[in-house]
Coordinates of C-alpha atoms in Angstrom, one line a residue:
M15 CA 21.4 65.8 100.1
P16 CA 20.7 69.1 101.9
N17 CA 21.7 72.3 100.0
P18 CA 25.1 73.3 101.5
G19 CA 24.2 76.9 101.2
N20 CA 21.3 76.4 103.5
V21 CA 23.5 74.7 106.1
I22 CA 25.9 77.5 106.0
G23 CA 23.1 80.1 106.3
G24 CA 21.8 78.3 109.4
H25 CA 25.1 78.3 111.2
K26 CA 25.8 81.9 110.2
A27 CA 22.5 82.9 111.7
N28 CA 23.5 81.2 114.9
L29 CA 26.7 83.3 115.1
H30 CA 24.7 86.6 114.7
N31 CA 21.8 85.6 117.0
P32 CA 22.0 87.5 120.3
N33 CA 20.0 84.7 122.0
T34 CA 22.4 81.9 121.0
S35 CA 24.7 80.6 123.7
E36 CA 28.5 81.0 123.4
E37 CA 28.8 77.2 123.3
S38 CA 26.3 77.0 120.3
K39 CA 28.1 79.8 118.5
Q40 CA 31.4 78.0 118.9
R41 CA 30.0 74.8 117.5
S42 CA 28.6 76.7 114.5
K43 CA 32.0 78.4 114.0
E44 CA 33.8 75.0 114.1
I45 CA 31.4 73.5 111.6
L46 CA 31.8 76.4 109.2
D47 CA 35.6 76.3 109.6
S48 CA 36.0 72.6 109.2
E49 CA 33.2 71.0 107.2
F50 CA 32.6 73.8 104.8
D51 CA 36.2 74.9 104.4
G52 CA 35.5 78.5 105.1
G53 CA 32.1 78.6 103.5
D54 CA 32.7 76.9 100.2
T55 CA 29.3 75.3 99.5
A56 CA 30.9 72.9 97.0
K57 CA 32.8 71.2 99.8
Y58 CA 29.9 70.0 101.9
S59 CA 31.3 67.0 104.0
S60 CA 30.6 63.4 103.0
A61 CA 29.8 62.7 106.6
H62 CA 26.8 64.9 106.4
Q63 CA 25.9 63.5 103.0
E64 CA 25.7 60.0 104.5
K65 CA 23.8 61.2 107.6
H66 CA 20.9 62.8 105.7
Y67 CA 18.4 61.2 103.3
T68 CA 17.6 64.5 101.7
N69 CA 17.2 62.9 98.3
P70 CA 14.0 64.2 96.8
S71 CA 11.9 61.9 94.8
H72 CA 8.3 61.5 94.0
V73 CA 4.9 63.1 93.4
T74 CA 1.8 62.7 91.2
A75 CA 0.1 63.1 87.9
G76 CA -3.3 62.5 86.5
N77 CA -5.7 63.1 83.6
N78 CA -7.1 66.6 83.8
S79 CA -10.4 65.1 84.3
S80 CA -9.0 63.0 87.1
H81 CA -6.2 65.1 88.7
Y82 CA -6.4 64.8 92.4
S83 CA -8.7 61.8 92.3
G84 CA -5.8 60.5 94.0
S85 CA -2.4 60.9 92.4
T86 CA -0.1 60.5 95.3
H87 CA 3.3 60.1 96.8
S88 CA 6.8 59.4 96.9
G89 CA 10.1 61.0 97.8
N90 CA 12.7 59.7 100.1
L91 CA 12.4 59.6 103.9
H92 CA 12.3 63.3 104.0
S93 CA 12.3 64.4 100.4
G94 CA 12.2 67.8 98.8
S95 CA 14.5 70.8 98.9
T96 CA 15.0 71.0 102.7
H97 CA 17.7 71.0 105.2
S98 CA 17.9 69.7 108.8
S99 CA 20.8 71.1 110.8
T100 CA 21.7 68.9 113.7
H101 CA 23.2 70.2 116.9
A102 CA 25.0 68.4 119.7
H103 CA 23.0 69.5 122.8
G104 CA 19.6 70.6 123.9
S105 CA 16.1 69.2 123.5
S106 CA 14.0 70.1 120.6
T107 CA 10.4 71.0 120.3
A108 CA 8.0 69.6 117.7
H109 CA 6.2 72.5 116.1
G110 CA 2.7 72.5 117.3
A111 CA 3.4 69.9 120.0
N112 CA 1.5 69.9 123.2
P113 CA 3.3 72.3 125.6
G114 CA 3.2 69.5 128.2
N115 CA 5.3 67.4 125.9
V116 CA 7.9 70.2 125.8
A117 CA 8.0 70.3 129.6
G118 CA 8.3 66.5 129.6
G119 CA 11.2 66.7 127.2
L120 CA 13.0 69.3 129.3
K121 CA 12.5 67.2 132.5
A122 CA 14.0 64.3 130.7
T123 CA 17.0 66.4 129.7
I124 CA 17.5 67.4 133.3
S125 CA 17.4 63.8 134.5
N126 CA 19.5 62.4 131.7
P127 CA 23.0 61.5 133.2
N128 CA 24.6 62.1 129.8
T129 CA 23.3 65.7 129.5
S130 CA 25.9 68.4 130.1
D131 CA 25.5 70.7 133.2
E132 CA 25.0 73.7 130.9
A133 CA 22.2 72.0 129.0
K134 CA 20.6 71.0 132.3
E135 CA 20.8 74.5 133.5
R136 CA 19.1 75.9 130.3
A137 CA 16.4 73.3 130.7
K138 CA 15.7 74.3 134.3
E139 CA 15.5 78.0 133.2
R140 CA 12.9 77.2 130.6
L141 CA 10.9 75.2 133.0
E142 CA 10.9 78.1 135.4
H143 CA 10.1 80.9 132.9
D144 CA 8.2 79.4 129.9
D145 CA 4.4 79.0 129.9
F146 CA 3.8 75.3 129.4
T147 CA 0.2 75.5 130.5
S148 CA -1.0 77.2 127.3
R149 CA -2.6 74.9 124.8
V150 CA -1.7 77.3 121.9
P151 CA 1.3 75.8 120.0
R152 CA 4.3 77.9 119.4
R153 CA 4.4 78.6 115.7
H154 CA 7.5 79.2 113.6
L155 CA 6.0 80.3 110.3
F156 CA 8.7 82.3 108.6
N157 CA 8.9 84.0 105.2
S158 CA 12.6 84.8 105.1
P159 CA 15.9 83.7 106.8
K160 CA 15.9 86.8 109.1
H161 CA 13.3 85.2 111.2
L162 CA 15.8 82.5 112.2
N163 CA 16.5 84.6 115.3
N164 CA 13.2 83.3 116.7
I165 CA 14.1 79.6 116.3
N166 CA 15.5 77.6 119.2
T167 CA 19.1 77.2 118.0
M168 CA 19.7 74.6 120.7
A169 CA 17.2 72.3 119.2
A170 CA 18.3 68.9 118.0
E171 CA 17.8 70.1 114.5
I172 CA 16.6 73.1 112.6
I173 CA 14.7 72.2 109.5
N174 CA 14.5 74.7 106.6
T175 CA 12.2 74.4 103.6
I176 CA 13.6 75.7 100.4
S177 CA 11.2 77.1 97.8
P178 CA 11.5 75.3 94.5
I179 CA 10.3 78.5 92.9
T180 CA 12.8 81.0 94.3
G181 CA 15.5 78.8 96.0
E182 CA 15.0 80.8 99.3
I183 CA 14.1 79.5 102.8
I184 CA 10.4 79.9 103.2
Q185 CA 9.7 77.8 106.3
T186 CA 11.8 76.9 109.4
R187 CA 10.9 74.4 112.1
N188 CA 12.5 72.9 115.2
G189 CA 12.8 69.1 114.8
V190 CA 12.1 66.7 117.6
S191 CA 14.8 64.9 119.5
D192 CA 14.9 61.7 121.6
A193 CA 14.2 63.8 124.7
D194 CA 10.8 64.9 123.3
F195 CA 9.6 61.3 122.7
D196 CA 8.5 60.6 126.2
G197 CA 6.2 63.6 126.4
I198 CA 4.7 63.2 122.9
L199 CA 4.0 59.5 123.3
A200 CA 2.6 59.9 126.8
T201 CA 0.2 62.5 125.5
A202 CA -0.9 60.2 122.6
T203 CA -1.2 57.2 124.8
E204 CA -3.3 59.0 127.5
A205 CA -5.5 60.6 124.8
F206 CA -6.1 57.1 123.3
K207 CA -7.5 55.8 126.6
K208 CA -10.4 58.3 126.3
F209 CA -10.8 58.7 122.6
S210 CA -11.0 55.0 121.9
K211 CA -14.0 54.7 124.2
T212 CA -16.0 57.3 122.3
S213 CA -18.8 56.2 120.0
L214 CA -18.3 55.8 116.3
E215 CA -21.1 58.3 115.8
Y216 CA -19.2 60.9 117.9
R217 CA -16.0 60.4 115.8
Q218 CA -18.0 60.5 112.6
G219 CA -19.4 63.9 113.7
I220 CA -15.9 65.2 114.3
V221 CA -14.6 64.0 110.9
K222 CA -17.6 65.4 109.1
K223 CA -17.1 68.8 110.6
A224 CA -13.4 68.8 109.9
L225 CA -13.9 68.0 106.3
E226 CA -16.4 70.9 105.9
I227 CA -13.8 73.3 107.4
L228 CA -11.1 71.8 105.2
L229 CA -13.2 72.4 102.1
S230 CA -13.8 76.0 103.1
K231 CA -10.0 76.6 103.2
A232 CA -9.3 75.0 99.8
D233 CA -7.9 78.2 98.1
E234 CA -5.8 79.2 101.1
L235 CA -4.3 75.8 101.6
G236 CA -3.8 75.3 97.9
K237 CA -1.7 78.5 97.8
E238 CA 0.5 77.0 100.6
I239 CA 1.0 73.8 98.6
T240 CA 2.1 75.9 95.5
E241 CA 4.5 77.9 97.6
Q242 CA 6.1 74.9 99.2
M243 CA 6.4 72.3 96.5
G244 CA 5.8 74.3 93.3
R245 CA 2.6 72.8 91.7
P246 CA 0.7 75.5 89.7
I247 CA -1.9 77.4 91.6
A248 CA -4.5 76.4 89.0
Y249 CA -4.5 72.9 90.4
T250 CA -3.6 72.9 94.1
P251 CA -7.0 73.9 95.5
G252 CA -8.3 70.9 93.6
E253 CA -6.1 68.6 95.7
V254 CA -7.8 69.9 98.9
K255 CA -11.3 69.5 97.4
T256 CA -10.5 66.0 96.2
A257 CA -9.1 65.1 99.6
V258 CA -12.4 66.2 101.1
M259 CA -14.3 64.0 98.6
R260 CA -12.1 61.0 99.4
G261 CA -12.6 61.6 103.2
E262 CA -16.4 61.8 102.7
Y263 CA -16.4 58.5 101.0
L264 CA -14.4 56.8 103.8
L265 CA -16.8 58.5 106.3
K266 CA -19.8 57.2 104.4
I267 CA -18.7 53.5 104.5
S268 CA -17.3 53.6 108.0
T269 CA -20.4 52.4 109.8
E270 CA -20.6 49.2 107.7
V271 CA -16.9 48.6 107.7
L272 CA -16.4 49.0 111.4
A273 CA -19.5 47.1 112.4
D274 CA -19.2 43.8 114.3
T275 CA -19.1 40.6 112.1
P276 CA -21.5 38.0 113.4
G277 CA -20.5 34.4 113.8
E278 CA -22.5 31.3 112.8
P279 CA -25.8 31.2 114.8
Q280 CA -26.0 28.5 117.4
D281 CA -28.5 28.1 120.3
G282 CA -26.9 29.0 123.6
F283 CA -24.0 30.8 122.1
K284 CA -23.2 34.3 121.0
R285 CA -20.1 34.8 118.7
F286 CA -18.9 37.8 116.8
I287 CA -15.7 39.6 115.7
R288 CA -15.1 43.2 116.6
K289 CA -12.6 45.7 115.1
E290 CA -10.9 47.6 117.9
A291 CA -8.5 50.5 117.7
L292 CA -4.7 49.9 118.0
G293 CA -3.4 53.0 119.8
P294 CA -1.0 55.7 118.7
I295 CA -0.4 55.5 115.0
L296 CA 2.7 57.1 113.3
V297 CA 1.8 58.5 109.8
V298 CA 4.8 59.6 107.7
F299 CA 3.7 61.2 104.5
A300 CA 5.3 62.8 101.4
W301 CA 5.2 66.2 99.9
N302 CA 3.9 65.7 96.4
Y303 CA 0.1 65.3 97.2
P304 CA 0.3 65.9 100.9
Y305 CA -3.4 66.3 101.7
L306 CA -4.5 63.4 99.5
I307 CA -1.8 61.1 101.0
L308 CA -2.6 62.2 104.6
I309 CA -6.4 61.8 104.3
N310 CA -5.9 58.1 103.2
S311 CA -4.6 57.3 106.7
L312 CA -6.0 60.1 108.9
V313 CA -9.7 59.5 108.3
P314 CA -9.9 55.7 108.7
A315 CA -7.5 55.8 111.7
L316 CA -9.5 58.4 113.5
L317 CA -12.8 56.8 112.8
A318 CA -11.5 53.6 114.2
G319 CA -10.6 55.4 117.5
N320 CA -6.8 55.8 117.2
T321 CA -4.6 58.7 118.1
L322 CA -2.1 59.9 115.5
L323 CA 1.4 61.4 115.2
L324 CA 1.7 63.1 111.9
K325 CA 5.2 63.4 110.4
P326 CA 5.0 65.6 107.3
S327 CA 7.8 66.0 104.7
P328 CA 10.1 68.9 105.6
Q329 CA 9.1 70.2 102.1
T330 CA 5.5 70.8 103.2
P331 CA 5.6 71.3 107.0
T332 CA 2.4 73.2 107.3
I333 CA 0.1 70.4 106.1
S334 CA -0.1 68.4 109.4
E335 CA -0.2 71.7 111.4
R336 CA -3.2 72.8 109.4
M337 CA -5.0 69.5 109.9
V338 CA -4.4 69.6 113.6
E339 CA -5.9 73.1 113.7
I340 CA -8.9 72.1 111.6
F341 CA -9.7 69.0 113.7
K342 CA -9.3 71.1 116.9
Q343 CA -11.8 73.6 115.5
A344 CA -14.1 70.7 114.7
G345 CA -14.1 69.7 118.4
L346 CA -11.4 67.0 118.6
E347 CA -9.8 66.6 122.0
D348 CA -6.2 67.7 122.7
G349 CA -3.6 65.0 122.1
V350 CA -5.5 62.9 119.6
L351 CA -3.6 64.5 116.7
Q352 CA 0.0 65.8 117.1
T353 CA 2.6 67.0 114.6
V354 CA 6.1 65.7 114.7
H355 CA 8.7 67.5 112.7
C356 CA 11.7 65.4 111.8
G357 CA 14.3 65.9 109.1
N358 CA 16.7 63.0 109.6
V359 CA 16.4 59.3 109.4
Q360 CA 18.2 58.5 112.6
T361 CA 15.6 60.3 114.8
L362 CA 12.7 58.8 112.8
E363 CA 14.1 55.3 113.2
K364 CA 14.2 55.8 116.9
L365 CA 10.6 56.9 117.0
V366 CA 9.6 53.9 114.9
K367 CA 11.2 51.6 117.4
R368 CA 9.2 53.0 120.4
P369 CA 6.8 50.4 121.7
E370 CA 4.0 53.0 122.2
I371 CA 3.7 53.3 118.4
R372 CA 1.2 50.6 117.5
S373 CA 1.2 51.0 113.7
I374 CA 3.1 52.8 111.1
A375 CA 1.8 54.2 107.8
F376 CA 4.6 55.4 105.5
T377 CA 4.3 57.0 102.1
G378 CA 7.5 57.8 100.2
S379 CA 10.4 56.2 98.3
V380 CA 11.5 52.6 98.3
A381 CA 14.7 53.5 100.1
G382 CA 12.7 55.4 102.8
G383 CA 10.2 52.6 103.2
I384 CA 12.9 50.0 103.6
A385 CA 14.6 52.1 106.2
V386 CA 11.3 52.3 108.2
Q387 CA 10.6 48.6 107.7
T388 CA 14.1 47.8 108.9
A389 CA 13.8 50.0 112.0
A390 CA 10.5 48.3 112.9
A391 CA 11.8 44.8 112.4
S392 CA 13.0 44.4 116.0
R393 CA 9.3 44.2 117.2
V394 CA 6.0 43.0 116.0
V395 CA 4.2 46.1 114.6
P396 CA 2.2 46.6 111.4
V397 CA 4.0 48.7 108.8
G398 CA 2.1 49.9 105.7
L399 CA 4.2 51.1 102.8
E400 CA 3.1 53.1 99.8
L401 CA 6.2 53.5 97.7
G402 CA 7.3 54.3 94.2
G403 CA 6.4 53.2 90.7
N404 CA 7.6 53.0 87.1
D405 CA 4.1 52.8 85.7
P406 CA 3.7 51.7 82.1
A407 CA 1.1 52.5 79.4
Y408 CA 0.4 50.5 76.3
V409 CA -1.3 52.2 73.3
R410 CA -2.9 49.7 70.9
A411 CA -3.2 50.3 67.2
D412 CA -7.0 50.7 67.3
V413 CA -7.1 53.9 69.3
D414 CA -8.0 57.5 68.3
I415 CA -4.3 58.6 68.2
A416 CA -4.9 62.3 68.9
W417 CA -7.1 61.5 71.9
A418 CA -4.6 58.9 73.3
A419 CA -1.7 61.3 72.9
G420 CA -3.4 64.0 74.9
E421 CA -4.3 61.5 77.7
I422 CA -0.8 60.0 77.8
V423 CA 0.9 63.5 78.0
D424 CA -1.4 64.5 80.8
G425 CA -0.7 61.3 82.7
A426 CA 3.0 61.7 82.3
V427 CA 3.7 65.4 82.9
F428 CA 1.0 66.7 85.2
N429 CA 2.6 68.0 88.4
S430 CA 5.9 67.8 86.4
G431 CA 5.6 64.0 86.5
Q432 CA 6.2 63.9 90.3
S433 CA 3.8 61.2 91.1
C434 CA 4.2 57.6 92.1
C435 CA 1.5 56.7 89.6
S436 CA 2.3 59.0 86.7
I437 CA 3.0 57.3 83.4
E438 CA 6.7 56.7 83.3
R439 CA 7.1 54.5 80.2
V440 CA 5.0 54.2 77.0
Y441 CA 4.7 51.3 74.7
V442 CA 3.1 52.0 71.3
H443 CA 2.1 49.5 68.6
E444 CA 4.4 49.9 65.6
D445 CA 1.4 50.5 63.2
I446 CA 0.7 53.9 64.8
Y447 CA 4.1 54.6 66.4
E448 CA 5.2 57.5 64.1
Q449 CA 1.8 59.2 64.0
F450 CA 1.5 58.9 67.8
L451 CA 4.9 60.8 68.3
K452 CA 3.6 63.6 66.0
E453 CA 0.4 63.9 68.0
V454 CA 2.3 64.1 71.2
V455 CA 4.5 66.9 69.8
K456 CA 1.3 68.8 69.0
V457 CA -0.1 68.3 72.5
L458 CA 3.2 69.6 74.1
E459 CA 3.1 72.7 72.0
G460 CA 0.0 73.7 74.0
Y461 CA 1.7 73.5 77.4
K462 CA 3.2 76.3 79.4
L463 CA 6.1 75.9 81.8
G464 CA 6.4 78.9 84.1
D465 CA 5.5 80.8 87.3
P466 CA 3.3 78.4 89.3
M467 CA 1.5 81.4 90.8
D468 CA 0.2 82.3 87.3
P469 CA -3.2 80.7 86.8
K470 CA -2.4 80.0 83.2
T471 CA 0.7 77.9 84.0
Q472 CA 0.3 74.2 83.5
L473 CA 3.8 73.1 84.6
G474 CA 5.8 74.5 87.4
P475 CA 9.2 73.7 88.8
V476 CA 10.2 70.3 90.1
V477 CA 10.7 70.1 93.9
S478 CA 14.5 70.8 94.0
E479 CA 17.7 71.3 92.1
K480 CA 18.8 67.8 93.1
S481 CA 15.6 66.3 91.6
A482 CA 16.1 68.4 88.4
E483 CA 19.6 67.0 88.1
A484 CA 18.4 63.4 88.5
I485 CA 15.8 63.9 85.8
R486 CA 18.3 65.4 83.4
K487 CA 20.7 62.6 84.1
H488 CA 18.0 60.1 83.0
V489 CA 17.4 62.0 79.8
E490 CA 21.1 62.2 79.1
D491 CA 21.5 58.5 79.7
A492 CA 18.6 57.8 77.2
V493 CA 20.1 60.0 74.5
A494 CA 23.5 58.5 75.0
K495 CA 22.0 55.0 74.4
G496 CA 20.1 56.0 71.2
A497 CA 16.9 57.9 72.2
E498 CA 15.9 60.8 70.1
R499 CA 14.6 64.1 71.7
M500 CA 11.4 65.2 70.0
T501 CA 10.3 68.0 72.4
P502 CA 9.2 71.0 70.3
E503 CA 12.0 73.6 70.4
G504 CA 11.4 77.0 71.7
V505 CA 8.1 76.2 73.4
F506 CA 9.5 76.0 76.9
D507 CA 12.6 78.3 76.7
A508 CA 11.0 81.1 78.8
G509 CA 10.1 78.7 81.5
V510 CA 13.5 76.9 81.6
A511 CA 15.2 80.3 81.9
M512 CA 13.4 80.9 85.3
G513 CA 15.8 78.6 87.1
K514 CA 17.4 75.2 87.5
T515 CA 14.3 73.6 89.0
F516 CA 12.2 74.5 85.9
V517 CA 12.5 71.3 83.8
R518 CA 10.8 71.1 80.4
P519 CA 8.9 68.1 79.3
E520 CA 10.9 65.6 77.3
L521 CA 9.5 63.4 74.6
L522 CA 12.0 60.6 73.9
A523 CA 11.6 58.4 70.9
N524 CA 13.3 55.1 70.1
C525 CA 13.7 54.1 73.8
T526 CA 14.8 50.7 74.8
S527 CA 14.6 48.6 78.0
E528 CA 18.2 49.2 79.2
M529 CA 17.7 53.0 79.5
M530 CA 17.2 54.4 83.0
V531 CA 14.0 56.1 81.9
M532 CA 12.5 52.7 81.1
K533 CA 13.6 50.8 84.2
D534 CA 14.0 53.4 87.1
E535 CA 11.5 55.8 88.6
T536 CA 12.4 59.2 87.0
F537 CA 9.8 61.3 88.8
G538 CA 9.8 64.0 86.3
P539 CA 8.0 65.3 83.1
I540 CA 9.5 62.7 80.8
I541 CA 7.6 60.7 78.1
P542 CA 9.9 57.8 76.9
V543 CA 8.3 55.9 74.1
Q544 CA 9.2 52.4 72.9
K545 CA 7.8 50.6 69.8
V546 CA 6.2 47.1 70.1
S547 CA 4.9 44.7 67.5
S548 CA 2.2 42.9 69.5
D549 CA 0.1 42.8 72.7
E550 CA 2.2 40.0 74.0
E551 CA 5.4 41.9 73.6
A552 CA 3.8 45.0 75.3
I553 CA 2.6 43.0 78.3
A554 CA 5.9 41.3 78.8
L555 CA 7.7 44.6 78.8
M556 CA 5.2 46.2 81.2
N557 CA 5.8 43.4 83.7
D558 CA 9.6 43.6 83.3
S559 CA 10.0 45.9 86.3
E560 CA 10.7 45.8 90.1
F561 CA 7.7 48.0 90.6
G562 CA 4.0 47.3 90.3
L563 CA 1.8 50.2 91.3
T564 CA -0.4 50.9 88.3
A565 CA -0.5 50.2 84.6
S566 CA -2.8 51.2 81.7
V567 CA -4.0 49.9 78.4
W568 CA -5.5 52.3 75.8
T569 CA -7.8 50.7 73.2
K570 CA -11.2 51.0 71.5
D571 CA -11.7 47.3 72.2
V572 CA -12.6 47.5 75.9
A573 CA -13.2 43.8 76.2
K574 CA -9.7 43.1 74.8
G575 CA -8.3 45.7 77.2
E576 CA -9.9 44.0 80.2
E577 CA -8.4 40.7 79.0
L578 CA -4.9 42.2 78.7
I579 CA -4.9 43.9 82.1
E580 CA -5.6 40.5 83.7
S581 CA -2.0 39.6 82.9
I582 CA -0.4 42.8 84.2
E583 CA 1.5 42.6 87.5
A584 CA 0.3 45.8 89.3
G585 CA -2.0 46.7 92.1
T586 CA -4.3 48.9 90.0
V587 CA -4.8 48.3 86.3
F588 CA -6.7 50.7 84.0
V589 CA -8.3 50.6 80.6
N590 CA -8.5 54.0 78.9
R591 CA -7.5 55.8 82.1
C592 CA -4.5 56.4 84.3
D593 CA -3.4 58.1 87.6
Y594 CA -6.8 57.8 89.4
P595 CA -6.8 56.1 92.8
S596 CA -10.6 55.7 93.2
P597 CA -11.6 55.8 96.8
D598 CA -13.9 52.7 96.4
L599 CA -10.9 50.6 95.2
A600 CA -7.9 49.4 97.2
W601 CA -4.8 51.5 96.6
V602 CA -2.1 48.9 96.7
G603 CA 1.4 48.4 95.4
W604 CA 2.8 45.1 94.2
K605 CA 6.5 44.2 94.2
N606 CA 8.7 47.0 95.5
S607 CA 5.8 49.5 95.2
G608 CA 4.5 48.8 98.6
R609 CA 2.8 46.6 101.2
G610 CA -0.7 46.8 102.6
Q611 CA -3.3 49.1 101.2
T612 CA -5.3 52.3 101.7
L613 CA -8.7 53.4 100.4
S614 CA -11.8 51.3 100.0
K615 CA -13.2 49.2 102.8
F616 CA -9.9 47.5 103.1
G617 CA -8.2 50.8 103.9
F618 CA -9.4 50.5 107.5
D619 CA -7.6 47.2 108.1
A620 CA -4.2 48.7 109.0
F621 CA -5.8 50.7 111.8
V622 CA -7.7 48.0 113.6
R623 CA -7.1 44.7 115.3
L624 CA -9.7 41.9 115.4
K625 CA -11.1 40.6 118.7
S626 CA -13.3 37.5 118.7
F627 CA -16.1 37.2 121.3
H628 CA -17.3 33.7 122.2
V629 CA -20.0 33.7 124.8
K630 CA -21.8 30.6 126.1
N631 CA -25.0 30.8 128.1
Y632 CA -24.7 29.7 131.8
P633 CA -26.1 26.2 132.3
K634 CA -29.4 26.2 134.2

């Protein structure tokens, strides 16, 4: 749910903005008077709660040797500490959208019989006075609420990004409205006609250059990630670098993957199968590993010849904007990539239903994925879903206990546990159970929770106060049902004192299957441990879940480990590793963890359609 204080701040800014119309000021005053009961943030209306999916969720983890190899996603439809404030009238402009799209949206506003005369008049004035010929996007990159005066307060929604570090508004965007769709989609469709006819070699050149530019900006872009979602600065440049490595692999295999497939040879006939581009693709991606998640779809979709609409999480709005800029610098034509800012489920659902959208790639929570899938159900369109997880690890009795403890802690708490594929539940053989807990305590004593801008910090804040509350609720539920807290006292006190979003790691012993931490996705720095007496018991418990993203077995007996993972119901199964989506393997979720796949040669499938050619020689 959006932070009520942010909503109030947005409407108060409207009241004091000299550029705001009297009608808009009156609406803001009415909202402040009625829905917030004079500004009491605790009385945010249930109507708004039901309208906004601002429930933050998910992120990533990984072994320090493997962070960024691909830990990815989650989060609800627009997760993170953000707010989208919806107004009754006026068209909105997607940040970074083609100015022609803005003009198209204004024209649609004028021709819409349901638009008020005042709104039509404002649209006419903008058409007459604004420069829509410029290809330079209008940017709204703000560092404090005072800059709200520059935002279009008549936009369909104003989206604020709240820093998980300070709790302040650090980014503000105008969201798109229905009126913008015609222009945005027309641009994407028109660009597709030309771009899809270019050669694969040409597109490979563009992608190669863009990846080089992206790599050169790793430190700059890493800092933006830290500011917007709170991961420590020691790690965020690594995400950008790993995204480049992943993109380079997909680029390397693209010639072979996208080549024609020959049919059976036969005299007098020529038969083959071609992979052709689909058209405009909508990519909705989460905040927890935004560059890694985006690269999974962006690179194969572009190489196949599609155009893309990139819908970032409101928590990390700059990611798609930066990618559009980088590909523009690399020589990509206008209109092939566009950013679409949206902070509410209703507008996104309407966009999903548009027939111009030929495929949808969604990364986020289960609830968000189901909402997108439901919206798309009225027509035949591919929907790829990369959703949440509750990933288990099983530690066998034969391991080096100290080593396994370090690996498990890293896989569970890296990025504050905000990963779809972080370790969320741990099963340990009874023969080493007590010693394993002691070794985990030792590992945690070496961690630092604190300011994510400090290079020595290993754990920063979780994405929002709401997320922190959900994590603490899971811990409280476990303790109430018999779990024992074993986190070393005093180690994380200074970090916890920094604010409500600074959540310390929690080692929970004596966990059982009915606890929320063992059956739901916590998406936080929690290590819940349950004792098992055999391999068979461990595998049965690992499979007792609605999720099936990844799972890991830790053992000296690698052959036995391979045997055990054969029986695990998950898309990726590891022996002696975790949280590493390798680009040469399909990244795929089983059960409620998703549908479809990214990465590997199969990661191109969602962005192409097959066309069979069957040619017979003319009879002589």
